[in-house]
CSV table of C-alpha atoms in Angstrom, one decimal:
chain,number,residue,atom,x,y,z
P,1067,SER,CA,-47.7,36.2,-6.3
P,1068,THR,CA,-49.3,39.0,-6.9
P,1069,SER,CA,-48.5,42.3,-4.3
P,1070,PRO,CA,-51.2,42.5,-1.2
P,1071,ILE,CA,-51.9,45.2,-2.8
P,1072,GLU,CA,-52.7,44.3,-5.7
P,1073,ASP,CA,-55.0,41.0,-4.5
P,1074,SER,CA,-56.6,43.8,-1.9
P,1075,PRO,CA,-60.6,45.1,-3.0
P,1076,ARG,CA,-60.0,49.1,-4.6
P,1077,ASP,CA,-61.7,51.5,-5.6
P,1078,ASP,CA,-61.3,55.3,-6.1
P,1079,SER,CA,-61.9,56.4,-2.6
P,1080,ALA,CA,-59.2,57.6,0.2
P,1081,ALA,CA,-60.3,54.7,2.2
P,1082,CYS,CA,-58.4,52.8,-0.5
P,1083,ARG,CA,-55.1,54.5,-0.4
P,1084,THR,CA,-52.0,52.8,1.1
P,1085,SER,CA,-51.1,53.6,4.0
P,1086,SER,CA,-47.5,54.6,3.7
P,1087,GLN,CA,-46.5,53.3,7.6
P,1088,ALA,CA,-47.3,50.1,7.2
P,1089,GLY,CA,-48.1,48.8,3.5
P,1090,LEU,CA,-51.8,47.9,3.5
P,1091,PRO,CA,-54.4,49.4,2.1
P,1092,VAL,CA,-55.8,51.7,4.6
P,1093,GLU,CA,-59.3,49.6,5.4
P,1094,VAL,CA,-57.6,46.4,5.4
P,1095,GLY,CA,-55.7,48.4,8.5
P,1096,GLU,CA,-58.2,50.1,10.3
P,1097,THR,CA,-60.4,46.7,10.0
P,1098,LEU,CA,-57.8,44.7,11.8
P,1099,GLY,CA,-56.7,47.0,14.0
P,1100,SER,CA,-59.0,46.5,16.5
P,1101,LYS,CA,-59.8,42.3,15.7
P,1102,ARG,CA,-58.2,39.9,17.7
P,1103,VAL,CA,-57.7,36.8,15.7
P,1104,VAL,CA,-56.3,33.0,16.5
P,1105,PHE,CA,-53.8,31.7,14.3
P,1106,LEU,CA,-53.1,27.7,14.9
P,1107,VAL,CA,-50.3,26.0,13.9
P,1108,ASN,CA,-48.5,22.2,14.3
P,1109,PHE,CA,-45.5,24.5,15.6
P,1110,VAL,CA,-44.0,28.1,15.4
P,1111,ALA,CA,-40.8,27.2,13.4
P,1112,PRO,CA,-37.9,30.4,12.8
P,1113,ASN,CA,-39.2,31.4,10.2
P,1114,HIS,CA,-43.2,31.9,11.5
P,1115,VAL,CA,-41.8,34.2,14.3
P,1116,GLU,CA,-40.6,37.6,12.7
P,1117,VAL,CA,-44.5,37.3,10.5
P,1118,LEU,CA,-46.6,36.6,13.3
P,1119,ARG,CA,-44.6,40.0,15.4
P,1120,GLU,CA,-45.0,41.6,11.9
P,1121,LEU,CA,-49.3,40.4,11.4
P,1122,ALA,CA,-49.4,41.3,15.3
P,1123,SER,CA,-48.3,44.6,15.2
P,1124,ILE,CA,-51.3,45.1,12.5
P,1125,VAL,CA,-54.1,43.4,14.3
P,1126,GLY,CA,-55.3,44.4,17.6
P,1127,GLU,CA,-54.4,41.0,18.9
P,1128,LEU,CA,-52.7,37.9,17.8
P,1129,ILE,CA,-52.7,34.4,19.8
P,1130,VAL,CA,-51.0,31.8,18.8
P,1131,LEU,CA,-52.1,28.4,19.1
P,1132,SER,CA,-49.2,26.1,18.3
P,1133,SER,CA,-50.5,21.8,18.5
P,1134,VAL,CA,-46.9,20.8,19.9
P,1135,ASP,CA,-44.0,22.9,21.3
P,1136,MET,CA,-41.6,21.7,18.5
P,1137,GLU,CA,-41.7,17.8,16.8
P,1138,SER,CA,-38.6,15.5,18.1
P,1139,ASN,CA,-36.4,15.3,14.6
P,1140,ARG,CA,-36.1,19.5,14.4
P,1141,SER,CA,-33.8,21.5,16.3
P,1142,PHE,CA,-34.3,24.8,15.7
P,1143,ASP,CA,-33.3,28.0,18.1
P,1144,ARG,CA,-36.2,29.7,17.9
P,1145,GLN,CA,-37.0,33.5,20.0
P,1146,LEU,CA,-41.1,34.2,20.7
P,1147,ASP,CA,-40.6,37.3,23.4
P,1148,GLY,CA,-43.3,39.3,21.9
P,1149,LEU,CA,-45.5,36.2,20.9
P,1150,ASN,CA,-48.3,35.1,22.9
P,1151,VAL,CA,-48.5,31.3,21.8
P,1152,VAL,CA,-50.4,28.9,23.8
P,1153,VAL,CA,-48.9,24.8,23.6
P,1154,GLN,CA,-51.9,22.9,23.1
P,1155,LYS,CA,-53.1,19.4,24.6
P,1156,THR,CA,-52.4,17.2,21.6
P,1157,LEU,CA,-52.4,13.5,21.0
P,1158,THR,CA,-49.3,13.0,18.5
P,1159,ARG,CA,-48.6,9.7,16.0
P,1160,THR,CA,-45.5,9.5,14.2
P,1161,LYS,CA,-44.9,6.5,11.5
P,1162,GLN,CA,-42.2,6.3,8.5
P,1163,VAL,CA,-44.1,6.8,5.5
P,1164,THR,CA,-43.1,5.9,1.6
P,1165,HIS,CA,-43.2,8.3,-0.9
P,1166,PRO,CA,-44.8,7.6,-4.5
P,1167,SER,CA,-41.5,7.7,-5.3
P,1168,GLY,CA,-39.6,5.8,-3.4
P,1169,TYR,CA,-38.0,7.8,-0.1
P,1170,ARG,CA,-38.8,8.0,3.1
P,1171,GLU,CA,-39.4,10.1,6.0
P,1172,ILE,CA,-40.8,10.5,9.3
P,1173,ASN,CA,-44.6,11.8,9.4
P,1174,TYR,CA,-46.0,13.8,12.6
P,1175,VAL,CA,-50.1,13.8,12.8
P,1176,HIS,CA,-51.4,16.0,15.2
P,1177,VAL,CA,-54.3,16.1,16.9
P,1178,PRO,CA,-55.1,19.3,19.2
P,1179,LEU,CA,-57.6,18.4,21.6
P,1180,ASP,CA,-58.4,21.3,22.7
P,1181,THR,CA,-59.2,23.4,19.8
P,1182,LYS,CA,-62.7,24.0,20.5
P,1183,LYS,CA,-62.2,24.9,24.0
P,1184,LYS,CA,-59.8,27.8,23.4
P,1185,LEU,CA,-61.3,28.8,20.7
P,1186,ARG,CA,-64.5,29.4,23.3
P,1187,GLU,CA,-62.3,31.0,25.3
P,1188,PHE,CA,-60.6,33.4,23.5
P,1189,SER,CA,-63.7,34.3,21.4
P,1190,PRO,CA,-61.8,35.3,18.3
P,1191,ASP,CA,-63.1,37.5,15.6
P,1192,ALA,CA,-61.5,35.9,12.9
P,1193,VAL,CA,-59.5,32.1,12.8
P,1194,VAL,CA,-56.6,31.2,10.3
P,1195,SER,CA,-55.5,27.3,10.8
P,1196,LEU,CA,-52.1,25.9,8.8
P,1197,GLU,CA,-53.0,22.8,7.4
P,1198,MET,CA,-55.6,21.0,6.0
P,1199,GLY,CA,-56.0,17.7,8.9
P,1200,MET,CA,-57.8,18.1,12.1
P,1201,ARG,CA,-56.2,21.5,13.4
P,1202,SER,CA,-58.5,23.4,10.7
P,1203,LEU,CA,-61.9,20.7,10.6
P,1204,GLN,CA,-62.4,21.7,14.5
P,1205,SER,CA,-61.7,25.5,13.7
P,1206,TRP,CA,-64.4,25.5,10.7
P,1207,TRP,CA,-66.6,23.6,13.3
P,1208,HIS,CA,-65.9,26.5,15.4
P,1209,CYS,CA,-66.1,29.1,12.8
P,1210,ARG,CA,-69.6,27.6,11.5
P,1211,GLN,CA,-71.0,27.6,15.1
P,1212,SER,CA,-70.3,31.3,15.7
P,1213,SER,CA,-70.0,33.0,12.4
P,1214,VAL,CA,-66.6,33.1,12.4
P,1215,PRO,CA,-64.5,34.3,9.4
P,1216,TRP,CA,-62.1,31.4,8.8
P,1217,VAL,CA,-58.8,31.7,6.7
P,1218,LEU,CA,-57.5,27.8,5.9
P,1219,ALA,CA,-53.6,28.4,5.2
P,1220,VAL,CA,-52.0,25.4,3.0
P,1221,TYR,CA,-48.7,25.1,3.1
P,1222,ALA,CA,-47.7,21.7,-0.1
P,1223,SER,CA,-46.6,20.9,-3.7
P,1224,GLU,CA,-48.1,18.4,-6.2
P,1225,ARG,CA,-45.2,16.7,-5.1
P,1226,SER,CA,-45.3,16.7,-1.2
P,1227,GLU,CA,-49.1,15.6,-1.4
P,1228,ALA,CA,-48.4,13.1,-3.4
P,1229,GLY,CA,-49.6,9.5,-2.6
P,1230,ARG,CA,-51.3,11.5,0.3
P,1231,GLY,CA,-54.7,8.5,0.2
P,1232,LYS,CA,-58.4,8.5,-0.3
P,1233,ILE,CA,-59.0,9.5,3.5
P,1234,ARG,CA,-57.5,12.8,3.0
P,1235,ASP,CA,-58.3,13.4,0.0
P,1236,ARG,CA,-62.0,13.5,1.2
P,1237,MET,CA,-61.0,15.9,4.5
P,1238,ARG,CA,-59.4,18.2,1.9
P,1239,ARG,CA,-62.1,18.6,-0.7
P,1240,PHE,CA,-64.9,19.0,2.4
P,1241,LEU,CA,-62.4,21.7,4.3
P,1242,LEU,CA,-61.6,23.7,1.1
P,1243,LYS,CA,-65.3,23.9,0.1
P,1244,ARG,CA,-65.6,25.8,3.0
P,1245,SER,CA,-63.4,28.3,4.1
P,1246,ASP,CA,-64.3,31.5,3.7
P,1247,VAL,CA,-60.4,32.2,2.1
P,1248,THR,CA,-57.7,30.3,1.0
P,1249,THR,CA,-53.8,30.9,1.2
P,1250,PHE,CA,-51.5,28.8,-1.1
P,1251,ASN,CA,-47.5,29.1,-0.7
P,1252,GLY,CA,-46.7,29.1,-4.2
P,1253,PRO,CA,-48.2,28.3,-8.0
P,1254,SER,CA,-47.9,24.5,-7.4
P,1255,CYS,CA,-49.9,24.2,-4.5
P,1256,GLU,CA,-52.2,26.5,-5.8
P,1257,ARG,CA,-52.8,23.8,-9.0
P,1258,LEU,CA,-52.5,20.9,-6.2
P,1259,LEU,CA,-56.0,23.1,-4.5
P,1260,HIS,CA,-57.7,24.0,-7.8
P,1261,GLY,CA,-57.9,20.2,-8.6
P,1262,LEU,CA,-59.0,19.4,-4.8
P,1263,GLY,CA,-62.0,21.7,-6.4
P,1264,ALA,CA,-60.7,24.9,-4.2
P,1265,ASP,CA,-63.4,28.6,-5.4
P,1266,PRO,CA,-60.5,30.3,-7.5
P,1267,GLU,CA,-62.0,33.3,-6.2
P,1268,LYS,CA,-61.6,32.7,-3.1
P,1269,LEU,CA,-57.7,31.7,-3.6
P,1270,MET,CA,-55.0,34.1,-2.2
P,1271,PRO,CA,-51.3,33.9,-2.0
P,1272,TRP,CA,-49.2,33.7,0.8
P,1273,ASP,CA,-45.3,33.6,0.5
P,1274,TYR,CA,-43.2,32.2,2.3
P,1275,ALA,CA,-40.4,34.8,4.7
P,1276,ALA,CA,-36.8,33.7,5.7
P,1277,ASP,CA,-35.3,33.5,9.2
P,1278,PRO,CA,-34.0,37.3,9.3
P,1279,ARG,CA,-31.5,36.1,11.5
P,1280,LYS,CA,-29.8,33.4,8.6
P,1281,LEU,CA,-29.9,36.8,6.2
P,1282,PRO,CA,-27.7,39.6,5.6
P,1283,GLY,CA,-28.1,43.1,8.1
P,1284,THR,CA,-26.2,45.6,5.3
P,1285,GLN,CA,-25.8,46.1,1.3
P,1286,MET,CA,-21.7,45.2,2.4
P,1287,ASP,CA,-23.0,41.7,3.6
P,1288,GLU,CA,-25.2,41.0,0.7
P,1289,LEU,CA,-22.4,41.9,-2.0
P,1290,ALA,CA,-19.9,40.4,-0.1
P,1291,GLY,CA,-17.2,38.2,-2.2
P,1292,SER,CA,-16.3,35.0,-0.8
P,1293,HIS,CA,-12.8,33.6,-0.1
P,1294,ASN,CA,-14.2,31.1,-2.3
P,1295,ALA,CA,-12.1,27.7,-3.9
P,1296,SER,CA,-11.1,29.4,-6.4
P,1297,ASP,CA,-9.4,32.1,-4.8
P,1298,ALA,CA,-7.6,30.4,-1.8
P,1299,ARG,CA,-6.2,27.7,-5.4
P,1300,GLY,CA,-5.8,29.8,-7.1
P,1301,ASP,CA,-8.1,27.2,-9.7
P,1302,SER,CA,-10.4,29.3,-12.0
P,1303,LEU,CA,-12.4,25.8,-12.4
P,1304,ALA,CA,-12.7,25.0,-8.4
P,1305,LEU,CA,-16.0,26.1,-7.0
P,1306,ARG,CA,-17.7,25.9,-3.0
P,1307,LEU,CA,-20.8,24.5,-3.0
P,1308,LEU,CA,-22.9,24.6,0.3
P,1309,THR,CA,-25.9,22.2,1.3
P,1310,ILE,CA,-28.3,23.0,4.2
P,1311,GLY,CA,-30.6,20.3,5.9
P,1312,GLN,CA,-31.6,17.3,7.5
P,1313,LEU,CA,-29.4,14.5,6.4
P,1314,SER,CA,-32.0,12.4,5.6
P,1315,THR,CA,-33.9,10.3,2.0
P,1316,ARG,CA,-36.2,13.0,1.5
P,1317,LYS,CA,-33.1,16.1,0.8
P,1318,GLY,CA,-31.8,13.7,-1.8
P,1319,VAL,CA,-27.9,14.3,0.5
P,1320,MET,CA,-26.9,11.0,-1.5
P,1321,VAL,CA,-28.4,10.8,-4.1
P,1322,ALA,CA,-26.7,14.2,-4.2
P,1323,ARG,CA,-23.7,12.7,-2.9
P,1324,ASP,CA,-23.4,9.9,-5.8
P,1325,GLY,CA,-23.7,12.1,-8.5
P,1326,ILE,CA,-21.5,14.6,-8.0
P,1327,LYS,CA,-19.0,12.1,-7.3
P,1328,ARG,CA,-19.6,10.5,-10.4
P,1329,TRP,CA,-19.4,14.6,-12.1
P,1330,CYS,CA,-16.1,14.9,-10.7
P,1331,GLU,CA,-14.2,11.7,-11.9
P,1332,THR,CA,-14.6,12.3,-15.4
P,1333,ARG,CA,-13.9,16.2,-14.8
P,1334,SER,CA,-10.4,15.8,-12.8
P,1335,ASP,CA,-9.2,19.6,-14.3
P,1336,ARG,CA,-12.3,20.8,-11.9
P,1337,HIS,CA,-12.3,20.7,-7.8
P,1338,ILE,CA,-15.0,20.7,-6.0
P,1339,ILE,CA,-15.3,22.1,-2.5
P,1340,TRP,CA,-18.4,20.7,-0.7
P,1341,ASP,CA,-19.8,22.1,3.1
P,1342,VAL,CA,-22.6,20.4,4.4
P,1343,VAL,CA,-24.8,21.6,7.3
P,1344,GLY,CA,-27.2,19.6,9.0
P,1345,ASP,CA,-27.2,15.7,10.4
P,1346,GLY,CA,-29.6,13.1,11.0
P,1347,PRO,CA,-29.6,9.7,9.8
P,1348,LEU,CA,-27.6,9.7,6.7
P,1349,ALA,CA,-24.5,11.7,8.3
P,1350,LYS,CA,-22.2,8.9,9.2
P,1351,MET,CA,-23.1,6.9,5.8
P,1352,MET,CA,-22.3,10.6,3.9
P,1353,ALA,CA,-18.6,10.8,5.2
P,1354,ARG,CA,-18.3,6.9,4.8
P,1355,GLU,CA,-17.2,6.4,1.0
P,1356,ASP,CA,-14.2,7.1,-0.6
P,1357,LEU,CA,-14.1,10.1,-3.0
P,1358,PRO,CA,-12.4,11.1,-5.3
P,1359,ALA,CA,-9.2,13.7,-5.2
P,1360,ASN,CA,-11.2,16.6,-6.4
P,1361,LEU,CA,-14.0,16.4,-4.2
P,1362,GLU,CA,-13.5,17.8,-1.0
P,1363,LEU,CA,-17.0,17.2,1.0
P,1364,ARG,CA,-17.2,18.7,4.5
P,1365,MET,CA,-19.6,17.7,7.1
P,1366,ARG,CA,-20.3,20.7,9.4
P,1367,GLY,CA,-23.3,19.3,11.6
P,1368,ASN,CA,-25.7,21.4,12.9
P,1369,GLN,CA,-25.1,25.2,13.1
P,1370,PRO,CA,-26.8,27.8,15.1
P,1371,ALA,CA,-28.8,30.0,12.7
P,1372,GLU,CA,-26.7,33.0,13.6
P,1373,ARG,CA,-23.2,31.1,12.3
P,1374,LEU,CA,-25.1,29.8,9.2
P,1375,ALA,CA,-24.2,33.5,7.5
P,1376,ASP,CA,-20.9,32.8,7.5
P,1377,PHE,CA,-21.7,30.3,5.5
P,1378,TYR,CA,-23.8,31.6,2.9
P,1379,ARG,CA,-20.5,34.0,2.8
P,1380,ALA,CA,-18.0,31.9,1.8
P,1381,CYS,CA,-19.9,29.7,-0.5
P,1382,ASP,CA,-19.9,30.4,-4.6
P,1383,TRP,CA,-23.1,28.6,-5.8
P,1384,PHE,CA,-26.2,27.1,-2.7
P,1385,TRP,CA,-26.9,23.7,-4.2
P,1386,PHE,CA,-30.5,22.0,-2.6
P,1387,PRO,CA,-30.5,18.5,-4.0
P,1388,THR,CA,-34.5,18.0,-1.8
P,1389,MET,CA,-36.5,14.7,-3.4
P,1390,GLY,CA,-39.7,16.0,-2.3
P,1391,ASP,CA,-40.0,19.7,-0.2
P,1392,GLU,CA,-43.4,21.6,-0.7
P,1393,TRP,CA,-40.6,24.6,-0.1
P,1394,GLY,CA,-37.1,24.7,1.0
P,1395,LEU,CA,-36.4,28.1,2.3
P,1396,VAL,CA,-32.6,27.9,2.0
P,1397,VAL,CA,-33.4,29.2,-1.3
P,1398,ASP,CA,-35.0,32.1,-0.9
P,1399,GLU,CA,-32.0,32.6,2.1
P,1400,ALA,CA,-29.1,32.1,-0.5
P,1401,LEU,CA,-30.3,34.4,-3.1
P,1402,HIS,CA,-31.1,37.0,-0.5
P,1403,TRP,CA,-27.3,36.7,0.0
P,1404,GLY,CA,-26.8,37.2,-3.9
P,1405,ARG,CA,-25.8,33.0,-3.9
P,1406,PRO,CA,-26.7,31.6,-7.5
P,1407,VAL,CA,-28.5,28.1,-6.6
P,1408,LEU,CA,-28.4,24.9,-8.0
P,1409,GLY,CA,-32.1,23.5,-7.3
P,1410,SER,CA,-33.8,20.1,-7.1
P,1411,VAL,CA,-37.6,20.5,-9.3
P,1412,HIS,CA,-38.9,18.6,-6.7
P,1413,SER,CA,-38.3,22.2,-4.0
P,1414,GLN,CA,-41.6,24.6,-4.9
P,1415,ALA,CA,-39.2,27.0,-4.1
P,1416,ALA,CA,-36.6,26.6,-6.7
P,1417,THR,CA,-39.1,26.1,-9.9
P,1418,THR,CA,-41.0,29.1,-8.5
P,1419,LEU,CA,-37.3,31.8,-7.9
P,1420,ILE,CA,-34.9,30.3,-9.8
P,1421,GLN,CA,-34.3,32.0,-13.4
P,1422,PRO,CA,-31.9,29.5,-15.6
P,1423,GLY,CA,-28.9,31.4,-16.3
P,1424,MET,CA,-29.5,34.3,-14.5
P,1425,ASN,CA,-29.7,33.1,-10.3
P,1426,GLY,CA,-29.3,29.5,-10.4
P,1427,PHE,CA,-30.1,26.0,-12.6
P,1428,LEU,CA,-32.2,23.6,-12.2
P,1429,TYR,CA,-32.1,19.7,-12.3
P,1430,ASP,CA,-34.5,16.4,-12.2
P,1431,PRO,CA,-32.1,14.3,-9.5
P,1432,GLU,CA,-34.8,11.3,-10.6
P,1433,ALA,CA,-33.5,12.0,-14.3
P,1434,ALA,CA,-33.4,8.3,-15.9
P,1435,ASP,CA,-30.0,8.9,-17.6
P,1436,SER,CA,-28.6,10.2,-14.3
P,1437,ASN,CA,-27.3,13.3,-16.6
P,1438,SER,CA,-29.6,16.1,-15.6
P,1439,LEU,CA,-27.0,17.1,-12.7
P,1440,SER,CA,-23.9,17.1,-14.4
P,1441,HIS,CA,-25.0,18.9,-17.4
P,1442,ALA,CA,-26.2,21.9,-15.0
P,1443,MET,CA,-22.4,21.7,-13.5
P,1444,ASP,CA,-21.3,22.3,-16.9
P,1445,ARG,CA,-23.0,25.1,-17.2
P,1446,ILE,CA,-22.4,26.8,-14.2
P,1447,PHE,CA,-18.4,26.4,-15.8
P,1448,GLU,CA,-19.7,27.4,-19.2
P,1449,THR,CA,-20.0,31.2,-17.5
P,1450,SER,CA,-16.5,31.8,-15.7
P,1451,LEU,CA,-17.1,31.9,-11.2
P,1452,GLN,CA,-15.3,35.5,-11.5
P,1453,GLN,CA,-18.8,36.5,-13.5
P,1454,TRP,CA,-20.9,35.0,-11.0
P,1455,SER,CA,-19.7,35.6,-8.1
P,1456,SER,CA,-19.4,40.0,-9.5
P,1457,PRO,CA,-21.1,43.1,-7.6
P,1458,MET,CA,-23.8,43.3,-10.6
P,1459,ARG,CA,-24.7,39.5,-11.0
P,1460,ARG,CA,-25.1,39.4,-6.9
P,1461,SER,CA,-27.2,42.2,-6.8
P,1462,GLN,CA,-29.5,41.2,-9.8
P,1463,ILE,CA,-30.2,37.5,-7.7
P,1464,ILE,CA,-30.4,40.0,-4.2
P,1465,GLU,CA,-33.4,41.8,-6.5
P,1466,SER,CA,-35.1,38.6,-7.6
P,1467,VAL,CA,-35.9,37.9,-4.2
P,1468,ARG,CA,-36.3,41.3,-2.1
P,1469,VAL,CA,-39.9,41.7,-1.9
P,1470,ARG,CA,-39.7,38.8,0.1
P,1471,THR,CA,-39.5,39.3,3.4
P,1472,PRO,CA,-41.6,39.0,7.0
P,1473,ARG,CA,-43.9,42.7,5.9
P,1474,ARG,CA,-44.7,41.4,3.6
P,1475,SER,CA,-45.5,37.9,4.3
P,1476,ALA,CA,-47.5,39.5,7.2
P,1477,GLU,CA,-49.6,42.3,4.7
P,1478,GLN,CA,-50.1,39.2,2.8
P,1479,LEU,CA,-51.8,37.0,5.6
P,1480,ALA,CA,-53.4,40.3,7.0
P,1481,VAL,CA,-55.3,40.9,3.7
P,1482,ALA,CA,-56.2,37.3,3.3
P,1483,ILE,CA,-57.9,37.9,6.9
P,1484,TYR,CA,-59.6,41.3,5.7
P,1485,GLN,CA,-61.2,39.6,3.0
P,1486,ALA,CA,-62.6,36.3,4.8
P,1487,MET,CA,-64.4,38.9,6.9
P,1488,GLN,CA,-66.2,40.4,3.9
P,1489,ASN,CA,-67.4,36.9,2.3
P,1490,ARG,CA,-67.8,36.1,5.7
P,1491,ARG,CA,-69.9,39.1,5.5
């Protein structure tokens, strides 16, 4: 995605010189500095918190309307200090849905009941609503009646939206035709929006940014060498992998376990230590089966955000085996730590951020011949693990995501809000 400065209106006047303090075009900061913005979201995830704090420092006032405090299948630890968050009255429906590819997941549908009332009460100068459902439909209705600019923010990928049905498809097309600006979180999302009839002139990037609590605090942290499996065993053919996430069919952990088991059975001279951080319905099943002697599976359970830094620091490679993620922030986090990523092609983060051979490899967990993972693992070992963990290589990996910060993400959203004001005018 291009930078917010590249996306903003510009000319040769002094008003369009970049502000050194905020990193924004001056006219964006001056316009938004006196505006009240309402941001509507299903729940405030940890990665939202710092981005919204940065946005609050740009606009005159930021009010966050959260449909629910938290979804029941999440165990996030959040610190909302400094944010004005209002939890709405919401009707929530949950059901188990089956993706066209076969995995199952619990789907949460939140219908806020007081959106129009809250928007009338707060009387915002601009509205940003996340996702293409009832939250955004009500936001559009308020903005239509009050002539307030409206930004439709979309987190999605072609994979995540497959099989959504005709009714949802019609609602998405309806909303996309009426937004003043629509944001996308990656190339797959942008293609999806194009396919749904979005106006290309009204599409702007809004990137994810990782929770700073999980990231290195200093350059020394970033370049820190791991006490990895090869060091511990004196074995150059040992590798320490790390996976973080919910242990569910969507995250692909059972497919991954079976795949790495088969690979280890045919590579007896190589040793894998696999740390799995997280919990979920498949946790007991993952640890139940006997594994080959050269595969050590360590189930670590849920860990606080601050503790995850120790796991990133200790691993050689990060492994993200998902069957379907509209992004996947753990990929960003691992790259910020200078760790290469073995990523599934069903993660938009992996296909967007991984440069094969430089900061990781991609593979397809659904490949018909089941050799995609084996081929990727063999490629990892084609280069010595010492080279992958060298300061030069880690610096290159870190540089690939250096720009992806909460501040830059907030600037992108600020520019989208500013552009929505221009489009509405």
